[in-house]
GROMACS .gro file of C-alpha atoms in nm:
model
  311
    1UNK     CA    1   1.555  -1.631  -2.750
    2UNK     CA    2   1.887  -1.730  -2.735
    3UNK     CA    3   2.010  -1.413  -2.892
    4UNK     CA    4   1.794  -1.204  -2.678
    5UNK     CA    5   2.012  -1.377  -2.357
    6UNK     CA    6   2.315  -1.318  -2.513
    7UNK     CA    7   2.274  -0.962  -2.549
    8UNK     CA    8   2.103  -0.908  -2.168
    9UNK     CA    9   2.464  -1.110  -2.078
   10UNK     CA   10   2.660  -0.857  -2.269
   11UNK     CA   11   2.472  -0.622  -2.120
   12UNK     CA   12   2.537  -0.731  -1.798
   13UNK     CA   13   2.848  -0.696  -1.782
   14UNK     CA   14   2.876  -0.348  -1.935
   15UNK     CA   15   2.661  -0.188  -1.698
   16UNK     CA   16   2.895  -0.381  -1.427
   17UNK     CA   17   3.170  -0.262  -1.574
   18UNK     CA   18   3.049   0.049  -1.562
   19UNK     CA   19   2.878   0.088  -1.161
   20UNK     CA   20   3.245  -0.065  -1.038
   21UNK     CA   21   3.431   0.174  -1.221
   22UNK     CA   22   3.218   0.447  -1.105
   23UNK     CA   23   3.178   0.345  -0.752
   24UNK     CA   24   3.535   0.248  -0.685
   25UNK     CA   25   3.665   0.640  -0.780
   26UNK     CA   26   3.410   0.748  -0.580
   27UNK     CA   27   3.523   0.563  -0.310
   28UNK     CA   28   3.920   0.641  -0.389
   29UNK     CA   29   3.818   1.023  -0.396
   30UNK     CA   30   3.639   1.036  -0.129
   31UNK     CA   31   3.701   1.270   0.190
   32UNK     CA   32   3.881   1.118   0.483
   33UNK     CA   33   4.068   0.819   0.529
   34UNK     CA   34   3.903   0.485   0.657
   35UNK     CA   35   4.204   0.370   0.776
   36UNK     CA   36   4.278   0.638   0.981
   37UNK     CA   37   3.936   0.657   1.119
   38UNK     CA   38   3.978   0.293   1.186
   39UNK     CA   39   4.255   0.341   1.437
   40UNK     CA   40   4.131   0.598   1.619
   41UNK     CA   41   4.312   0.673   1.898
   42UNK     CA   42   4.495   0.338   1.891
   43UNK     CA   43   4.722   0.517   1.598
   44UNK     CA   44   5.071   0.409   1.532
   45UNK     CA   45   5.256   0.484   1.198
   46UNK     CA   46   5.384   0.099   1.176
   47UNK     CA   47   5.009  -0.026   1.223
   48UNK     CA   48   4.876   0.246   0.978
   49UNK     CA   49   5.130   0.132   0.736
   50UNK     CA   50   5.059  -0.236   0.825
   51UNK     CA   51   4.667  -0.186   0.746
   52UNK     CA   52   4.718  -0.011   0.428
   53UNK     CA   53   4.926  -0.276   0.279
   54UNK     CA   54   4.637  -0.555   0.422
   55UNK     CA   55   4.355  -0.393   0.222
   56UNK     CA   56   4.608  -0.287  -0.059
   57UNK     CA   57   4.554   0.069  -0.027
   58UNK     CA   58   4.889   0.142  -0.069
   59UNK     CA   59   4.874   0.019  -0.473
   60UNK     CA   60   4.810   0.261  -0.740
   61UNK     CA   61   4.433   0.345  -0.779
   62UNK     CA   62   4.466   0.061  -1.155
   63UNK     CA   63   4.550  -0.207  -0.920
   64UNK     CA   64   4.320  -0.135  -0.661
   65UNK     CA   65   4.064  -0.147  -0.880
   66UNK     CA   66   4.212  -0.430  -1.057
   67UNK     CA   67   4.147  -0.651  -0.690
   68UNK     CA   68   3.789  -0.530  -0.675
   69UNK     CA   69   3.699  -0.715  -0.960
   70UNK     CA   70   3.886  -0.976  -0.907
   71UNK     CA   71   3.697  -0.968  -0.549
   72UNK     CA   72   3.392  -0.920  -0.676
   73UNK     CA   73   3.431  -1.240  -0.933
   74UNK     CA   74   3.523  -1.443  -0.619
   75UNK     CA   75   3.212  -1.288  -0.470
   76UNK     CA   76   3.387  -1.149  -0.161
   77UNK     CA   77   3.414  -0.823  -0.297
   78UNK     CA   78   3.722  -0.733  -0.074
   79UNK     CA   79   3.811  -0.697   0.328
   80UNK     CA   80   3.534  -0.513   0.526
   81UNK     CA   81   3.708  -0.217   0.690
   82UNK     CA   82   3.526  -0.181   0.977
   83UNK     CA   83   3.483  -0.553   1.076
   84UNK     CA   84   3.855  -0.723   1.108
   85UNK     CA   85   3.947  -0.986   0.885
   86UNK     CA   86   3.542  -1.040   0.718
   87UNK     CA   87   3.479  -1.001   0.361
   88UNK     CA   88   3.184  -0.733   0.227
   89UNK     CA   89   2.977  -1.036   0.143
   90UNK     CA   90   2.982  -1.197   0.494
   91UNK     CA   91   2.865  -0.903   0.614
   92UNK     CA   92   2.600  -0.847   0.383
   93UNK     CA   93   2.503  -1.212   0.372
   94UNK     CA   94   2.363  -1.150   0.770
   95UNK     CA   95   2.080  -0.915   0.666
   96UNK     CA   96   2.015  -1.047   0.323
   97UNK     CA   97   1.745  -1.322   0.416
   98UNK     CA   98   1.569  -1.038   0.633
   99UNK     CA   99   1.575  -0.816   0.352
  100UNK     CA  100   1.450  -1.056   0.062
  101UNK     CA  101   1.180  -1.134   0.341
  102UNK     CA  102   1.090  -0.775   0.384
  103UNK     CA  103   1.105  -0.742  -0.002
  104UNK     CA  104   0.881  -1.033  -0.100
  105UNK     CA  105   0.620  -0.939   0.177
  106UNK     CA  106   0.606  -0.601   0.027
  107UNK     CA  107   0.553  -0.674  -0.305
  108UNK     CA  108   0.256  -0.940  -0.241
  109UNK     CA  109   0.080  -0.711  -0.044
  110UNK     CA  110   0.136  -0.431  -0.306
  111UNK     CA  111   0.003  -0.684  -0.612
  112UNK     CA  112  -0.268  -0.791  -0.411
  113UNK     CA  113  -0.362  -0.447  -0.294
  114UNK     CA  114  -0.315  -0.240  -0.591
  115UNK     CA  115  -0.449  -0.441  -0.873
  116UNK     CA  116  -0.801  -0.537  -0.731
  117UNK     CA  117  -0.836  -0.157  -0.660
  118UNK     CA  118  -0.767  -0.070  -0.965
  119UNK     CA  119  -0.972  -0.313  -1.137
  120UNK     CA  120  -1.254  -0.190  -0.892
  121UNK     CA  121  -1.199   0.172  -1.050
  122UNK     CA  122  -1.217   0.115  -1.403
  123UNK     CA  123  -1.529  -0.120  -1.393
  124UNK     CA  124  -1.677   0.134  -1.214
  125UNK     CA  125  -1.515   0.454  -1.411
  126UNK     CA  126  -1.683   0.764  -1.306
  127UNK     CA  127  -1.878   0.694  -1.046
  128UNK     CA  128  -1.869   0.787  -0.653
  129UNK     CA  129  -1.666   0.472  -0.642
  130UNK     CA  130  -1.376   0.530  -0.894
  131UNK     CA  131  -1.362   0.876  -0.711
  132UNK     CA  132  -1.390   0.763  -0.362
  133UNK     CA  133  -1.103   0.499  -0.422
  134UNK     CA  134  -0.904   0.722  -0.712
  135UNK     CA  135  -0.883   0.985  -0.412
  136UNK     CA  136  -0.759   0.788  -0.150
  137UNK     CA  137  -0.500   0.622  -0.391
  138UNK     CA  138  -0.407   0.984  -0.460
  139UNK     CA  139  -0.318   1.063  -0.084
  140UNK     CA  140  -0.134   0.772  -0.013
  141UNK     CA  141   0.059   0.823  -0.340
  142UNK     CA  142   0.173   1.172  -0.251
  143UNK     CA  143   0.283   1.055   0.122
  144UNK     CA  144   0.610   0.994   0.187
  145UNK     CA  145   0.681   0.612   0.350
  146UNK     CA  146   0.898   0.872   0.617
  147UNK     CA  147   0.591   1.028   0.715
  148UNK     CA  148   0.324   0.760   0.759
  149UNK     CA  149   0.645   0.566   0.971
  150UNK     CA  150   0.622   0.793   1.161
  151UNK     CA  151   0.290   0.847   1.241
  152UNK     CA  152   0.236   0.496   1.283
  153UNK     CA  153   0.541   0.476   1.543
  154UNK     CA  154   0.375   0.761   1.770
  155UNK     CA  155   0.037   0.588   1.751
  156UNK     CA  156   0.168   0.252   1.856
  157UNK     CA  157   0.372   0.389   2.170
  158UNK     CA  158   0.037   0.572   2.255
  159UNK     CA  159  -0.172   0.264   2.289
  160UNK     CA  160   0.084   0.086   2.483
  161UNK     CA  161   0.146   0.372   2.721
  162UNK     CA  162  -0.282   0.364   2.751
  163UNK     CA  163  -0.211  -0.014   2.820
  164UNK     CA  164  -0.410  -0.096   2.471
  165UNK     CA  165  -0.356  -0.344   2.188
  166UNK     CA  166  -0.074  -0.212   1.991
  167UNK     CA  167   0.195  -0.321   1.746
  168UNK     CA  168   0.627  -0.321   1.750
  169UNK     CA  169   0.740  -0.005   1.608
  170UNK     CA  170   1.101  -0.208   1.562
  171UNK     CA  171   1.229  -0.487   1.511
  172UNK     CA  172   1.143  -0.832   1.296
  173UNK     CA  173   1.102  -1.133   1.533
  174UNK     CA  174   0.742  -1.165   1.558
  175UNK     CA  175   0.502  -1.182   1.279
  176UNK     CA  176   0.298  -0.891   1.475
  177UNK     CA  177   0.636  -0.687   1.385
  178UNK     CA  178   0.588  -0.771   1.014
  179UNK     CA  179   0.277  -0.548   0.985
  180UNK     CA  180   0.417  -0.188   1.014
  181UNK     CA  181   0.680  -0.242   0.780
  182UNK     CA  182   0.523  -0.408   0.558
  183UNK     CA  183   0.175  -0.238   0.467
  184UNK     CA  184   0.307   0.126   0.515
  185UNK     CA  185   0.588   0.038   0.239
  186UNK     CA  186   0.322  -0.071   0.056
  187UNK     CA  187   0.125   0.183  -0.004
  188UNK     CA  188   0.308   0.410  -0.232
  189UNK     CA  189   0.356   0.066  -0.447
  190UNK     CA  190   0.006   0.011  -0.434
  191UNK     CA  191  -0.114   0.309  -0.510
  192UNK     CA  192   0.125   0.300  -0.833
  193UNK     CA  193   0.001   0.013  -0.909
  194UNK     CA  194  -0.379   0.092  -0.880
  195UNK     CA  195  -0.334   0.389  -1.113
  196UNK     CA  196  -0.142   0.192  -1.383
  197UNK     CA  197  -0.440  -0.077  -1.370
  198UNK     CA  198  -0.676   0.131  -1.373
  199UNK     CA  199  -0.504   0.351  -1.704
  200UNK     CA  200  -0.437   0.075  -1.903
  201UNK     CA  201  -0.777  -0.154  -1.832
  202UNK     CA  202  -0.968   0.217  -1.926
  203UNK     CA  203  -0.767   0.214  -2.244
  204UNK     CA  204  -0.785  -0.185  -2.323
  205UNK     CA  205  -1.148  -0.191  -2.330
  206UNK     CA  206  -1.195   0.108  -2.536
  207UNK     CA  207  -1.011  -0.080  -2.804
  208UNK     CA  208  -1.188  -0.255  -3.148
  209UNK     CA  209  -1.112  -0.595  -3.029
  210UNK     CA  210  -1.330  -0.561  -2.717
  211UNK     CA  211  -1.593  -0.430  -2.878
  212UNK     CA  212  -1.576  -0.715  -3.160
  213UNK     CA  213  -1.577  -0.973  -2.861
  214UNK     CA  214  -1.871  -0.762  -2.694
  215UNK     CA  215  -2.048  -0.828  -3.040
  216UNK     CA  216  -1.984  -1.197  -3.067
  217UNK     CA  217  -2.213  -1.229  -2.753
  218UNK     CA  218  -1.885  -1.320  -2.478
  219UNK     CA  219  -2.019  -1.232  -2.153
  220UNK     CA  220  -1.860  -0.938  -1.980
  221UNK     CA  221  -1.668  -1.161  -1.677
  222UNK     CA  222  -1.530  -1.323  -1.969
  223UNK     CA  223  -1.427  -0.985  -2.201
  224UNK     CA  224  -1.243  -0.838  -1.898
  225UNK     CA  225  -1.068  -1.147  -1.745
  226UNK     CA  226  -0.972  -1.285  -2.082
  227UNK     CA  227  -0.910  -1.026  -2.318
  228UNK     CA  228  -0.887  -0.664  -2.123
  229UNK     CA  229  -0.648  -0.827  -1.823
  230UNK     CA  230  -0.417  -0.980  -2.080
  231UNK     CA  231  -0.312  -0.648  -2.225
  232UNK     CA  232  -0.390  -0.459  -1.937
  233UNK     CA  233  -0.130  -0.623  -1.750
  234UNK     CA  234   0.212  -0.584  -1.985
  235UNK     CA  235   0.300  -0.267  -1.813
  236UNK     CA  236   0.238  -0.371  -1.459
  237UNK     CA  237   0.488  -0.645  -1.579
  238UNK     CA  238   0.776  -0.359  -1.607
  239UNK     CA  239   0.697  -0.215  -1.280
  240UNK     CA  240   0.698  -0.580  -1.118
  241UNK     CA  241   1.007  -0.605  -1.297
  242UNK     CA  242   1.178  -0.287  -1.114
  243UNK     CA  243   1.043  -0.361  -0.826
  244UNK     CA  244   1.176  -0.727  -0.791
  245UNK     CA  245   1.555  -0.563  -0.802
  246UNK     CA  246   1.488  -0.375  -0.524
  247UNK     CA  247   1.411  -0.688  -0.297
  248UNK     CA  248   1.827  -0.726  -0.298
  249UNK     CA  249   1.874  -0.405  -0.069
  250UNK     CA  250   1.508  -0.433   0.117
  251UNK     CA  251   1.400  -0.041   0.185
  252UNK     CA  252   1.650   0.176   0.299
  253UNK     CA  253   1.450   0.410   0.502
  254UNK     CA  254   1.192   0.091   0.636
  255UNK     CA  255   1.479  -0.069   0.736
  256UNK     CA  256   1.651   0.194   0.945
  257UNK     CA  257   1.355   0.356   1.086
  258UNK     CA  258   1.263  -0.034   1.199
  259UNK     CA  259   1.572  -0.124   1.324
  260UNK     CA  260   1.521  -0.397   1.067
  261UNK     CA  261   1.879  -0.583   1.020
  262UNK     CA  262   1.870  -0.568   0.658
  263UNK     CA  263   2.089  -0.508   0.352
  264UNK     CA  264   1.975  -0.174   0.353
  265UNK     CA  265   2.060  -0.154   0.755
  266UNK     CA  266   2.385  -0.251   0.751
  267UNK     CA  267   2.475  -0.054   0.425
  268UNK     CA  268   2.393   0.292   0.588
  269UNK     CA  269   2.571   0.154   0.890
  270UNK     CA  270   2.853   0.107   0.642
  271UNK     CA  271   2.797   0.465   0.511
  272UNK     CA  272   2.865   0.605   0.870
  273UNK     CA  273   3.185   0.392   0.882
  274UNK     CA  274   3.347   0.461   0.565
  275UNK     CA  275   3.335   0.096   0.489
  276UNK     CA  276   3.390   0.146   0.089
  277UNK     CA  277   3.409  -0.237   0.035
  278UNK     CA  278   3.015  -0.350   0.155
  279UNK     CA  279   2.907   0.013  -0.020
  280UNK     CA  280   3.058  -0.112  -0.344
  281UNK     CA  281   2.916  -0.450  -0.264
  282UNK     CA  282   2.576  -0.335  -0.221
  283UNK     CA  283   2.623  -0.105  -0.533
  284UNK     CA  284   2.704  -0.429  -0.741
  285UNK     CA  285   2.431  -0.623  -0.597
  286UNK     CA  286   2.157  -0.366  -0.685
  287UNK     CA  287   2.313  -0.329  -1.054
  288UNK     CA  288   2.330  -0.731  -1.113
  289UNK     CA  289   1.909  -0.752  -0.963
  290UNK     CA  290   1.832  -0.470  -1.206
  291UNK     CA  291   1.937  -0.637  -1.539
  292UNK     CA  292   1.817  -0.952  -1.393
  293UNK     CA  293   1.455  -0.807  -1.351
  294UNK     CA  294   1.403  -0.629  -1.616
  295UNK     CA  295   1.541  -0.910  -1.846
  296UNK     CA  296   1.255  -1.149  -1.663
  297UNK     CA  297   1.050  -0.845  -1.698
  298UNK     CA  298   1.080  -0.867  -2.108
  299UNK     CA  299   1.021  -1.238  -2.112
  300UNK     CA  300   0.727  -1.183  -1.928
  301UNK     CA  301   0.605  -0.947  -2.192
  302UNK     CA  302   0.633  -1.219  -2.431
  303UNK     CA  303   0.486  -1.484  -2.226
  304UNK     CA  304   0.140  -1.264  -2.151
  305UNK     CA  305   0.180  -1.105  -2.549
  306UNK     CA  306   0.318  -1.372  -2.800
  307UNK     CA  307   0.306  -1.066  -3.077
  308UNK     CA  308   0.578  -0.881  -2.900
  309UNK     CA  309   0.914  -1.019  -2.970
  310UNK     CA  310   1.271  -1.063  -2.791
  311UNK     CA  311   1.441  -1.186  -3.081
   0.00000   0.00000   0.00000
């Protein structure tokens, strides 16, 4: 166990290493000057020169870099450009409870969705049921969250210009504005889900040891639940997994489609303004939750399968 840690640790800091190397060039190379853009028309040479030396732009690229991680250990990771005088992480900090919401709702709704269906279609494996529901998992896999969002935003300004029941097509104030969002991000995720259930329970109970428990007289409920699910459910573990790391940076095109004042929000906002500091925050943030997961991810295989090991 202990070993197992140590190496996820190592790990850890590689693949940091590595995303704030990589993101910080891209930054440095990147078209156009944020300072400049900053000052607009209010453009003097002594306050351009003044700014540069407050963010430390005017250091070699080695020491800029240098103050990143040394930011980023701090956990401020640097100045925000286009706020005056904030670190990255207060900005992000604003829209990180919103997203984590927006994150956790998804992912219940896609565990709770998505697995019963699946179960549903392998019990009943070739029949007008595992087609019916294998069909409409199918469509909603193949359509883009972009497209149902939309839809769903015309059909909601339709009913309230007809002066009928209808829900917020932005916004997160209201628990009637949670709906949207949530279950039409949930649907690719569920879908995923309901085909990887359905896979691996089809393959789990074609195996010997579900046929010897058949034999020794266990009653079906108790074959599934206690010997099919067990197994079935060590890759849904690695998708969980994934899918936790994501809850850092909510959905970038839920968000923004919203107006949902997210991580994901104020990062594109942050794209649009050349703010390098909270796009190499978020970067970080996403690369930490990622290793995190997936490590939780692996003890979870162990927990559900005490044969595989993390030593």
């Amino acid at each position: 166990m202990y070993r197992f840690l140590l190496s996820r640790a190592i790990g850890l800091v590689f693949v940091l290493l590595c995303v704030t190397f990589i993101t910080f060039i891209m930054g440095y190379i990147a078209p156009g000057n944020p300072v400049r853009a900053l000052l607009g028309l209010h453009y003097t040479p002594e306050l351009y020169s003044q700014l540069l030396h407050t963010y430390g732009l005017d250091l070699p690229w080695w020491q800029q870099y240098y103050n990143f991680l040394n930011n980023c250990l701090h956990g401020t990771f640097g100045l925000s450009f286009h706020y005056e005088n904030r670190p990255a992480w207060d900005v992000l900090k604003d829209g990180l409870t919103t997203s984590v919401d927006l994150g956790l709702e998804v992912l219940a709704v896609t565990i709770l969705i998505g697995i019963p269906i699946g179960i549903l279609a392998a019990l009943r494996a070739n029949t007008h049921v595992d087609t019916s529901l294998s069909t409409t998992i199918l469509v909603f896999y193949a359509i883009p969250d972009i497209a149902l969002i939309v839809v769903f935003q015309l059909a909601m300004v339709w009913l309230y210009n007809q002066n009928l029941p209808s829900l917020p097509v932005a916004g997160w104030d209201s628990w009637q504005a949670h709906i949207g969002p949530v279950l039409i991000t949930a649907t690719t995720g569920a879908a995923y889900f309901s085909r990887i259930t359905r896979a691996t329970i089809l393959e789990t109970l074609g195996q010997d040891y579900i046929r010897t428990a058949r034999a020794k007289g266990l009653s079906e409920r108790r074959v599934i639940w206690l010997h099919a699910m067990r197994n079935a459910c060590i890759p849904l573990f690695s998708y969980i997994g994934y899918s936790l790391a994501f809850i850092v940076t909510g959905l970038f095109i839920t968000e923004n489609l919203f107006n949902i004042p997210g991580l994901a929000y104020i990062t594109i906002n942050a794209v649009g303004d050349r703010d390098y500091p909270v796009i190499q925050a978020t970067t970080v943030l996403v690369s930490v939750a990622v290793v995190i997961c997936n490590a939780l991810a692996d003890l979870g295989y162990a927990m559900i399968d005490p044969r595989i090991s993390i030593e």
